[in-house]
mmCIF file of C-alpha atoms in Angstrom:
data_model
loop_
_atom_site.group_PDB
_atom_site.id
_atom_site.type_symbol
_atom_site.label_atom_id
_atom_site.label_comp_id
_atom_site.label_asym_id
_atom_site.label_seq_id
_atom_site.Cartn_x
_atom_site.Cartn_y
_atom_site.Cartn_z
ATOM 1 C CA MET A 1 -14.388 42.968 -33.092
ATOM 2 C CA THR A 2 -15.143 40.047 -35.125
ATOM 3 C CA GLY A 3 -14.261 39.562 -38.123
ATOM 4 C CA PRO A 4 -16.261 39.173 -41.578
ATOM 5 C CA VAL A 5 -18.327 36.217 -42.369
ATOM 6 C CA LEU A 6 -17.063 33.925 -44.769
ATOM 7 C CA GLY A 7 -18.928 31.348 -47.447
ATOM 8 C CA VAL A 8 -16.263 29.113 -49.429
ATOM 9 C CA ILE A 9 -17.287 28.023 -53.119
ATOM 10 C CA GLY A 10 -15.047 25.698 -54.977
ATOM 11 C CA ILE A 11 -11.982 23.688 -52.929
ATOM 12 C CA ASP A 12 -10.590 22.273 -55.787
ATOM 13 C CA HIS A 13 -7.114 23.553 -54.835
ATOM 14 C CA ARG A 14 -5.030 23.223 -51.850
ATOM 15 C CA HIS A 15 -4.564 26.820 -51.579
ATOM 16 C CA ILE A 16 -8.427 26.993 -49.972
ATOM 17 C CA TYR A 17 -6.943 25.405 -46.945
ATOM 18 C CA GLU A 18 -4.861 28.628 -46.265
ATOM 19 C CA MET A 19 -7.099 31.244 -47.632
ATOM 20 C CA LEU A 20 -9.474 30.085 -44.891
ATOM 21 C CA GLY A 21 -7.011 29.388 -42.632
ATOM 22 C CA LEU A 22 -5.567 32.402 -42.261
ATOM 23 C CA MET A 23 -8.590 34.584 -42.609
ATOM 24 C CA THR A 24 -10.373 32.413 -39.379
ATOM 25 C CA ASP A 25 -7.077 32.530 -37.790
ATOM 26 C CA ARG A 26 -7.450 36.489 -37.713
ATOM 27 C CA GLY A 27 -11.437 36.501 -36.377
ATOM 28 C CA CYS A 28 -13.378 35.876 -39.819
ATOM 29 C CA THR A 29 -16.464 33.502 -39.065
ATOM 30 C CA GLY A 30 -17.404 30.480 -41.678
ATOM 31 C CA ARG A 31 -20.680 30.056 -42.499
ATOM 32 C CA GLY A 32 -20.677 27.234 -45.086
ATOM 33 C CA TRP A 33 -19.433 25.670 -48.230
ATOM 34 C CA TRP A 34 -19.912 24.038 -51.273
ATOM 35 C CA THR A 35 -18.150 22.480 -54.142
ATOM 36 C CA GLU A 36 -18.896 20.321 -57.075
ATOM 37 C CA GLY A 37 -18.729 16.704 -56.562
ATOM 38 C CA GLU A 38 -16.033 15.200 -54.423
ATOM 39 C CA PRO A 39 -12.499 16.765 -55.327
ATOM 40 C CA GLY A 40 -9.421 14.869 -54.080
ATOM 41 C CA THR A 41 -9.185 18.138 -51.581
ATOM 42 C CA GLN A 42 -12.125 17.441 -50.075
ATOM 43 C CA GLU A 43 -10.822 14.790 -47.048
ATOM 44 C CA GLY A 44 -7.826 17.624 -45.757
ATOM 45 C CA PHE A 45 -10.532 20.527 -46.092
ATOM 46 C CA VAL A 46 -12.990 18.565 -43.921
ATOM 47 C CA GLU A 47 -10.104 17.249 -41.502
ATOM 48 C CA ARG A 48 -9.380 20.778 -40.697
ATOM 49 C CA PHE A 49 -12.965 22.774 -41.010
ATOM 50 C CA ARG A 50 -14.712 20.153 -39.275
ATOM 51 C CA ASP A 51 -17.335 22.767 -37.989
ATOM 52 C CA LEU A 52 -17.983 24.388 -41.270
ATOM 53 C CA PRO A 53 -21.071 22.646 -42.495
ATOM 54 C CA ARG A 54 -21.709 21.587 -46.742
ATOM 55 C CA VAL A 55 -24.461 23.707 -48.383
ATOM 56 C CA ASP A 56 -26.010 21.826 -51.256
ATOM 57 C CA ASP A 57 -26.519 24.786 -53.452
ATOM 58 C CA PRO A 58 -23.736 27.355 -54.213
ATOM 59 C CA GLU A 59 -26.755 30.215 -54.279
ATOM 60 C CA THR A 60 -27.285 29.402 -50.741
ATOM 61 C CA LEU A 61 -23.931 31.217 -49.676
ATOM 62 C CA ILE A 62 -24.278 33.826 -52.438
ATOM 63 C CA ALA A 63 -27.695 35.064 -51.442
ATOM 64 C CA ASP A 64 -27.210 34.613 -47.580
ATOM 65 C CA PRO A 65 -27.226 38.194 -45.885
ATOM 66 C CA GLU A 66 -24.946 37.088 -43.196
ATOM 67 C CA ILE A 67 -22.023 36.566 -45.336
ATOM 68 C CA ASP A 68 -19.691 39.254 -46.074
ATOM 69 C CA MET A 69 -16.970 37.499 -48.356
ATOM 70 C CA ILE A 70 -17.232 34.360 -50.666
ATOM 71 C CA LEU A 71 -13.702 32.469 -51.202
ATOM 72 C CA LEU A 72 -13.462 30.951 -54.245
ATOM 73 C CA ALA A 73 -10.710 27.891 -55.064
ATOM 74 C CA GLY A 74 -12.954 25.949 -57.555
ATOM 75 C CA VAL A 75 -12.005 24.885 -61.358
ATOM 76 C CA PRO A 76 -10.129 27.941 -62.603
ATOM 77 C CA SER A 77 -12.352 28.626 -65.583
ATOM 78 C CA GLU A 78 -15.350 28.672 -63.464
ATOM 79 C CA ARG A 79 -14.029 31.115 -60.696
ATOM 80 C CA ALA A 80 -15.306 34.414 -62.654
ATOM 81 C CA ASP A 81 -18.594 33.428 -62.691
ATOM 82 C CA PHE A 82 -18.892 32.888 -58.995
ATOM 83 C CA ALA A 83 -17.086 36.104 -58.450
ATOM 84 C CA ILE A 84 -19.679 37.864 -60.532
ATOM 85 C CA ARG A 85 -22.884 36.431 -59.012
ATOM 86 C CA ALA A 86 -21.369 37.001 -55.407
ATOM 87 C CA MET A 87 -20.259 40.942 -56.070
ATOM 88 C CA ARG A 88 -23.596 41.378 -57.735
ATOM 89 C CA ALA A 89 -25.676 39.931 -54.519
ATOM 90 C CA GLY A 90 -23.101 42.364 -52.466
ATOM 91 C CA LYS A 91 -20.375 40.485 -51.323
ATOM 92 C CA ASP A 92 -16.972 40.817 -51.701
ATOM 93 C CA VAL A 93 -14.516 38.074 -53.188
ATOM 94 C CA MET A 94 -11.137 36.713 -52.830
ATOM 95 C CA VAL A 95 -10.516 34.176 -55.101
ATOM 96 C CA ASP A 96 -7.434 31.659 -55.616
ATOM 97 C CA LYS A 97 -5.071 32.547 -58.648
ATOM 98 C CA PRO A 98 -5.811 32.721 -61.499
ATOM 99 C CA GLY A 99 -8.475 34.996 -60.895
ATOM 100 C CA CYS A 100 -10.037 34.640 -64.358
ATOM 101 C CA THR A 101 -8.738 32.387 -67.634
ATOM 102 C CA THR A 102 -9.897 34.687 -70.300
ATOM 103 C CA LEU A 103 -9.708 38.281 -70.837
ATOM 104 C CA ASP A 104 -13.391 38.495 -71.579
ATOM 105 C CA GLN A 105 -13.824 37.219 -68.082
ATOM 106 C CA LEU A 106 -11.496 39.550 -66.881
ATOM 107 C CA ALA A 107 -13.201 42.544 -68.601
ATOM 108 C CA GLU A 108 -16.723 41.507 -66.943
ATOM 109 C CA ILE A 109 -15.793 41.253 -63.417
ATOM 110 C CA ARG A 110 -13.816 44.849 -64.080
ATOM 111 C CA LYS A 111 -17.592 46.138 -64.839
ATOM 112 C CA VAL A 112 -18.948 44.586 -62.188
ATOM 113 C CA GLN A 113 -16.154 45.128 -60.093
ATOM 114 C CA ALA A 114 -17.065 49.281 -60.553
ATOM 115 C CA GLU A 115 -20.595 49.112 -60.601
ATOM 116 C CA THR A 116 -21.043 47.204 -57.325
ATOM 117 C CA GLY A 117 -18.114 49.078 -55.426
ATOM 118 C CA ARG A 118 -17.124 45.140 -53.897
ATOM 119 C CA ILE A 119 -13.733 44.145 -53.525
ATOM 120 C CA TRP A 120 -12.297 41.632 -55.752
ATOM 121 C CA SER A 121 -9.050 40.181 -54.480
ATOM 122 C CA VAL A 122 -6.906 37.609 -55.795
ATOM 123 C CA ASN A 123 -4.852 35.765 -53.183
ATOM 124 C CA TYR A 124 -1.097 35.761 -55.238
ATOM 125 C CA SER A 125 0.157 33.375 -52.480
ATOM 126 C CA GLU A 126 3.737 33.362 -53.455
ATOM 127 C CA HIS A 127 3.696 37.141 -52.307
ATOM 128 C CA PHE A 128 0.829 37.354 -49.410
ATOM 129 C CA GLN A 129 1.810 33.599 -48.142
ATOM 130 C CA VAL A 130 5.580 34.327 -48.072
ATOM 131 C CA ALA A 131 6.962 36.516 -45.060
ATOM 132 C CA SER A 132 9.865 36.920 -47.083
ATOM 133 C CA VAL A 133 8.255 39.030 -49.219
ATOM 134 C CA THR A 134 7.168 41.580 -46.291
ATOM 135 C CA LYS A 135 10.776 41.755 -45.012
ATOM 136 C CA ALA A 136 11.723 42.845 -48.850
ATOM 137 C CA ALA A 137 9.307 45.427 -49.133
ATOM 138 C CA GLU A 138 10.743 46.869 -45.654
ATOM 139 C CA LEU A 139 14.179 46.716 -46.481
ATOM 140 C CA ILE A 140 13.365 48.510 -49.826
ATOM 141 C CA ALA A 141 10.734 50.829 -48.303
ATOM 142 C CA ALA A 142 13.917 52.095 -45.842
ATOM 143 C CA GLY A 143 16.600 52.626 -49.453
ATOM 144 C CA ALA A 144 18.348 49.710 -48.738
ATOM 145 C CA ILE A 145 18.807 48.692 -52.454
ATOM 146 C CA GLY A 146 18.135 52.476 -53.903
ATOM 147 C CA LYS A 147 15.564 52.638 -56.563
ATOM 148 C CA VAL A 148 13.968 49.051 -57.717
ATOM 149 C CA ILE A 149 15.018 48.506 -61.671
ATOM 150 C CA GLN A 150 14.072 44.693 -62.371
ATOM 151 C CA THR A 151 12.974 41.613 -60.859
ATOM 152 C CA ALA A 152 13.788 37.896 -61.460
ATOM 153 C CA GLY A 153 11.528 35.544 -60.650
ATOM 154 C CA PHE A 154 11.643 31.528 -60.692
ATOM 155 C CA GLY A 155 8.607 29.554 -59.793
ATOM 156 C CA PRO A 156 9.457 25.677 -60.236
ATOM 157 C CA HIS A 157 6.640 23.596 -59.107
ATOM 158 C CA ARG A 158 6.254 19.941 -58.161
ATOM 159 C CA LEU A 159 4.069 18.098 -60.985
ATOM 160 C CA ASN A 160 2.578 15.265 -58.733
ATOM 161 C CA ARG A 161 0.844 13.504 -61.410
ATOM 162 C CA PRO A 162 -1.089 10.827 -59.356
ATOM 163 C CA THR A 163 -2.770 13.718 -57.485
ATOM 164 C CA ARG A 164 -3.492 16.024 -60.436
ATOM 165 C CA PRO A 165 -7.770 16.035 -61.567
ATOM 166 C CA ASP A 166 -8.198 15.888 -65.271
ATOM 167 C CA TRP A 167 -8.726 19.790 -65.347
ATOM 168 C CA PHE A 168 -5.027 20.039 -64.563
ATOM 169 C CA PHE A 169 -4.253 19.040 -67.940
ATOM 170 C CA ASP A 170 -7.214 21.235 -69.663
ATOM 171 C CA GLU A 171 -5.577 24.484 -70.999
ATOM 172 C CA SER A 172 -9.597 25.688 -71.136
ATOM 173 C CA LYS A 173 -10.245 24.748 -67.451
ATOM 174 C CA TYR A 174 -6.734 26.037 -65.787
ATOM 175 C CA GLY A 175 -6.149 28.959 -67.973
ATOM 176 C CA GLY A 176 -2.487 27.959 -69.097
ATOM 177 C CA ILE A 177 1.019 28.269 -67.089
ATOM 178 C CA LEU A 178 1.232 31.819 -67.748
ATOM 179 C CA CYS A 179 -2.170 32.757 -66.760
ATOM 180 C CA ASP A 180 -2.192 30.368 -63.575
ATOM 181 C CA ILE A 181 1.608 30.707 -61.771
ATOM 182 C CA GLY A 182 2.597 33.197 -63.847
ATOM 183 C CA SER A 183 0.664 35.321 -62.381
ATOM 184 C CA HIS A 184 2.060 35.326 -59.288
ATOM 185 C CA GLN A 185 5.264 36.703 -60.490
ATOM 186 C CA LEU A 186 3.653 39.308 -62.404
ATOM 187 C CA GLU A 187 2.036 40.918 -59.353
ATOM 188 C CA GLN A 188 5.344 40.861 -57.978
ATOM 189 C CA PHE A 189 7.059 42.759 -60.413
ATOM 190 C CA LEU A 190 4.186 45.355 -60.527
ATOM 191 C CA PHE A 191 4.601 45.552 -56.584
ATOM 192 C CA PHE A 192 8.475 45.898 -56.374
ATOM 193 C CA THR A 193 9.163 48.188 -59.324
ATOM 194 C CA GLY A 194 5.877 50.268 -58.013
ATOM 195 C CA THR A 195 4.925 50.416 -61.870
ATOM 196 C CA ASP A 196 0.891 51.023 -62.474
ATOM 197 C CA ASP A 197 1.215 49.470 -66.339
ATOM 198 C CA ALA A 198 3.624 47.262 -68.303
ATOM 199 C CA GLU A 199 3.830 45.305 -71.370
ATOM 200 C CA ILE A 200 4.244 41.841 -71.939
ATOM 201 C CA VAL A 201 7.836 41.844 -74.450
ATOM 202 C CA THR A 202 8.127 38.352 -75.574
ATOM 203 C CA SER A 203 6.647 35.115 -73.759
ATOM 204 C CA SER A 204 6.559 31.009 -74.162
ATOM 205 C CA VAL A 205 5.026 28.124 -73.234
ATOM 206 C CA ALA A 206 6.043 24.713 -73.533
ATOM 207 C CA ASN A 207 5.531 21.017 -72.750
ATOM 208 C CA PHE A 208 8.605 19.622 -72.976
ATOM 209 C CA ALA A 209 8.926 16.605 -70.476
ATOM 210 C CA ASN A 210 5.406 15.224 -70.579
ATOM 211 C CA PRO A 211 4.221 14.138 -74.156
ATOM 212 C CA LYS A 212 1.559 11.971 -72.834
ATOM 213 C CA ASP A 213 0.005 15.173 -71.238
ATOM 214 C CA PRO A 214 -0.134 17.181 -74.418
ATOM 215 C CA GLY A 215 -2.466 19.747 -72.600
ATOM 216 C CA LEU A 216 0.004 20.700 -69.746
ATOM 217 C CA GLN A 217 2.072 23.468 -70.280
ATOM 218 C CA ASP A 218 5.473 22.516 -67.864
ATOM 219 C CA PHE A 219 7.329 25.446 -68.682
ATOM 220 C CA GLY A 220 6.889 28.957 -69.440
ATOM 221 C CA GLU A 221 8.709 32.514 -69.188
ATOM 222 C CA ILE A 222 8.165 35.979 -69.608
ATOM 223 C CA LEU A 223 9.796 39.150 -70.500
ATOM 224 C CA VAL A 224 7.580 42.413 -69.155
ATOM 225 C CA ARG A 225 9.064 45.990 -69.227
ATOM 226 C CA GLY A 226 7.177 48.826 -67.349
ATOM 227 C CA ASP A 227 8.364 52.448 -67.241
ATOM 228 C CA GLY A 228 12.007 52.493 -66.605
ATOM 229 C CA VAL A 229 12.134 48.758 -65.298
ATOM 230 C CA GLN A 230 12.109 45.203 -66.547
ATOM 231 C CA GLY A 231 10.899 41.785 -65.199
ATOM 232 C CA TYR A 232 11.907 38.150 -65.999
ATOM 233 C CA ILE A 233 9.840 35.532 -65.271
ATOM 234 C CA ARG A 234 10.281 31.268 -65.589
ATOM 235 C CA ILE A 235 7.760 28.963 -64.216
ATOM 236 C CA ASP A 236 7.864 25.352 -64.473
ATOM 237 C CA TRP A 237 6.722 21.861 -63.633
ATOM 238 C CA TYR A 238 9.943 20.476 -63.144
ATOM 239 C CA THR A 239 10.803 20.115 -59.172
ATOM 240 C CA PRO A 240 12.936 16.782 -58.628
ATOM 241 C CA ASP A 241 11.691 14.366 -56.125
ATOM 242 C CA ALA A 242 14.916 15.035 -53.870
ATOM 243 C CA LEU A 243 13.862 18.266 -52.980
ATOM 244 C CA PRO A 244 12.233 18.504 -49.390
ATOM 245 C CA THR A 245 9.567 20.778 -50.533
ATOM 246 C CA TRP A 246 6.963 21.513 -53.551
ATOM 247 C CA GLY A 247 9.541 24.027 -55.138
ATOM 248 C CA ASP A 248 12.434 26.458 -54.917
ATOM 249 C CA GLY A 249 11.103 29.619 -55.385
ATOM 250 C CA ARG A 250 13.294 32.329 -55.963
ATOM 251 C CA LEU A 251 12.809 36.167 -56.240
ATOM 252 C CA THR A 252 15.886 38.235 -57.143
ATOM 253 C CA ILE A 253 15.028 42.016 -56.549
ATOM 254 C CA LEU A 254 17.818 44.541 -58.454
ATOM 255 C CA GLY A 255 18.103 47.919 -57.676
ATOM 256 C CA THR A 256 20.536 50.537 -58.184
ATOM 257 C CA GLU A 257 22.401 50.437 -55.043
ATOM 258 C CA GLY A 258 22.071 46.385 -54.400
ATOM 259 C CA TYR A 259 20.016 43.610 -54.502
ATOM 260 C CA ILE A 260 18.103 41.407 -52.447
ATOM 261 C CA GLU A 261 17.332 37.312 -52.772
ATOM 262 C CA LEU A 262 14.707 35.298 -51.627
ATOM 263 C CA ARG A 263 14.872 32.080 -51.280
ATOM 264 C CA LYS A 264 11.215 31.555 -50.339
ATOM 265 C CA TYR A 265 10.868 27.852 -49.605
ATOM 266 C CA VAL A 266 14.046 26.231 -48.604
ATOM 267 C CA ASP A 267 17.614 27.021 -48.948
ATOM 268 C CA ILE A 268 19.505 24.088 -50.558
ATOM 269 C CA THR A 269 23.025 24.854 -49.157
ATOM 270 C CA GLY A 270 21.658 23.817 -45.917
ATOM 271 C CA ARG A 271 20.121 26.386 -43.814
ATOM 272 C CA GLU A 272 16.667 24.990 -41.855
ATOM 273 C CA GLY A 273 13.155 26.455 -42.429
ATOM 274 C CA LYS A 274 12.079 28.671 -45.395
ATOM 275 C CA ASP A 275 12.157 32.778 -45.906
ATOM 276 C CA HIS A 276 15.700 33.007 -46.242
ATOM 277 C CA LEU A 277 16.739 36.817 -47.414
ATOM 278 C CA PHE A 278 19.845 37.408 -49.250
ATOM 279 C CA LEU A 279 20.835 41.480 -49.110
ATOM 280 C CA VAL A 280 23.593 43.013 -50.672
ATOM 281 C CA ASN A 281 24.680 46.657 -50.888
ATOM 282 C CA GLY A 282 27.461 48.770 -50.523
ATOM 283 C CA ASP A 283 27.551 48.234 -46.279
ATOM 284 C CA ARG A 284 25.920 44.951 -46.087
ATOM 285 C CA CYS A 285 26.184 41.382 -47.530
ATOM 286 C CA GLU A 286 24.072 39.157 -45.199
ATOM 287 C CA HIS A 287 21.575 36.367 -44.902
ATOM 288 C CA ILE A 288 18.482 37.600 -43.264
ATOM 289 C CA ASP A 289 15.986 34.880 -41.498
ATOM 290 C CA ALA A 290 12.556 36.450 -42.678
ATOM 291 C CA SER A 291 10.509 34.068 -40.945
ATOM 292 C CA ASP A 292 8.633 36.262 -38.245
ATOM 293 C CA ALA A 293 8.288 39.500 -40.695
ATOM 294 C CA GLY A 294 4.818 38.402 -40.997
ATOM 295 C CA LEU A 295 2.005 38.114 -43.340
ATOM 296 C CA PRO A 296 0.034 41.642 -43.570
ATOM 297 C CA TYR A 297 -2.312 40.840 -46.146
ATOM 298 C CA PHE A 298 -4.800 39.003 -44.522
ATOM 299 C CA ALA A 299 -5.498 41.508 -41.523
ATOM 300 C CA ALA A 300 -5.270 44.215 -44.237
ATOM 301 C CA LEU A 301 -8.153 42.378 -45.980
ATOM 302 C CA ILE A 302 -10.452 42.027 -43.451
ATOM 303 C CA ALA A 303 -10.019 45.876 -42.677
ATOM 304 C CA ASP A 304 -10.666 46.869 -46.532
ATOM 305 C CA ILE A 305 -14.029 44.850 -45.881
ATOM 306 C CA ARG A 306 -14.774 46.542 -43.443
ATOM 307 C CA ASP A 307 -13.581 50.263 -43.952
ATOM 308 C CA ARG A 308 -13.962 49.808 -47.671
ATOM 309 C CA THR A 309 -10.570 50.709 -48.505
ATOM 310 C CA GLU A 310 -7.431 49.069 -50.315
ATOM 311 C CA THR A 311 -4.847 48.840 -48.220
ATOM 312 C CA ALA A 312 -4.417 44.959 -48.664
ATOM 313 C CA MET A 313 -4.207 45.497 -52.341
ATOM 314 C CA PRO A 314 -5.140 48.245 -54.725
ATOM 315 C CA GLN A 315 -7.562 47.031 -56.888
ATOM 316 C CA ALA A 316 -6.132 48.033 -60.290
ATOM 317 C CA ARG A 317 -2.654 45.866 -59.276
ATOM 318 C CA CYS A 318 -4.643 43.197 -58.840
ATOM 319 C CA PHE A 319 -6.359 43.587 -61.875
ATOM 320 C CA LYS A 320 -3.450 44.957 -63.980
ATOM 321 C CA ALA A 321 -1.559 41.390 -62.806
ATOM 322 C CA MET A 322 -4.000 39.136 -63.951
ATOM 323 C CA GLU A 323 -4.121 41.306 -67.593
ATOM 324 C CA LEU A 324 -0.604 40.864 -67.792
ATOM 325 C CA ALA A 325 -0.747 36.871 -67.342
ATOM 326 C CA LEU A 326 -3.999 36.471 -69.652
ATOM 327 C CA GLN A 327 -2.028 38.985 -72.345
ATOM 328 C CA ALA A 328 1.495 36.864 -72.159
ATOM 329 C CA GLN A 329 -0.666 33.272 -72.089
ATOM 330 C CA GLY A 330 -2.015 34.795 -75.431
ATOM 331 C CA LYS A 331 0.654 35.745 -77.516
ATOM 332 C CA ALA A 332 3.418 33.071 -76.173
ATOM 333 C CA ALA A 333 5.086 30.807 -78.411
ATOM 334 C CA ARG A 334 4.197 27.297 -78.001
ATOM 335 C CA LEU A 335 6.988 24.879 -78.239
ATOM 336 C CA GLY A 336 8.043 21.067 -77.586
ATOM 337 C CA ASN A 337 4.873 18.827 -77.801
ATOM 338 C CA LEU A 338 2.279 21.342 -77.248
ATOM 339 C CA SER A 339 -0.659 21.245 -80.262
#
């Protein structure tokens, strides 16, 4: 059985390579793509998807009755409008994070999703494209660390200043650091603690190291609390050049009977590869290579498109993660070189 037919609107973030590639690897078919102008990601996109035609107008894709789902990875502030138009045209949507950049946008997306019954799924890639997260979920479901009571997530990124487009330095375009990469961490907090609701206790954003780019927020942190659970999040754009990957992403999951630490992309002690999981409980203290645990989100999303289910990610959790990220961004103390 062939998978859904996909259209792509916006390729301004490199995440579109994996979004489209992981869906087509599982049987989906690309129909066409559109983007504004000539973003720096275009050469790599065209090289990878040589047979996918570019169209002259996004409406060509939105109106195409053969297309089942639209993938969105344009400028973050523009994603909500395209998602709304796509859902009203009967299309499901998978959007790169952040799914939107304001609470007003989120309210309208929620309204249209409820009216149309379409899927609005944000690809929180630090969860859905990380096999060690899959393995951690399996271990927790099996009772390896008892009841989860806290997560501590760290999302450092490499700035790569010369490669960044103008919108990357405009808060009104990218939404702020907590809205953007903070949404990854908040979704994982909701997922691993199993809480349906939470509140932002405190948050801050800062520009400490890039005074010549006052629109850039290069540091952020969040303390979030749910019913009997807590989460701490720290994100930044400070990854040093000597690290052999873009960021040392880590997640510690604390339970009543043990803990799990994920070193998602690199183990700086020398183990090769990624997806390193460390498990400590009453019987075990060990390193687990979790690289073969799989990425179930994409196949589950394809099934959801076909069956009108919510197995890849409950729609409520998708919305709540973005709501918390936007709330954290809105109330954050502004430090350092920020105006």
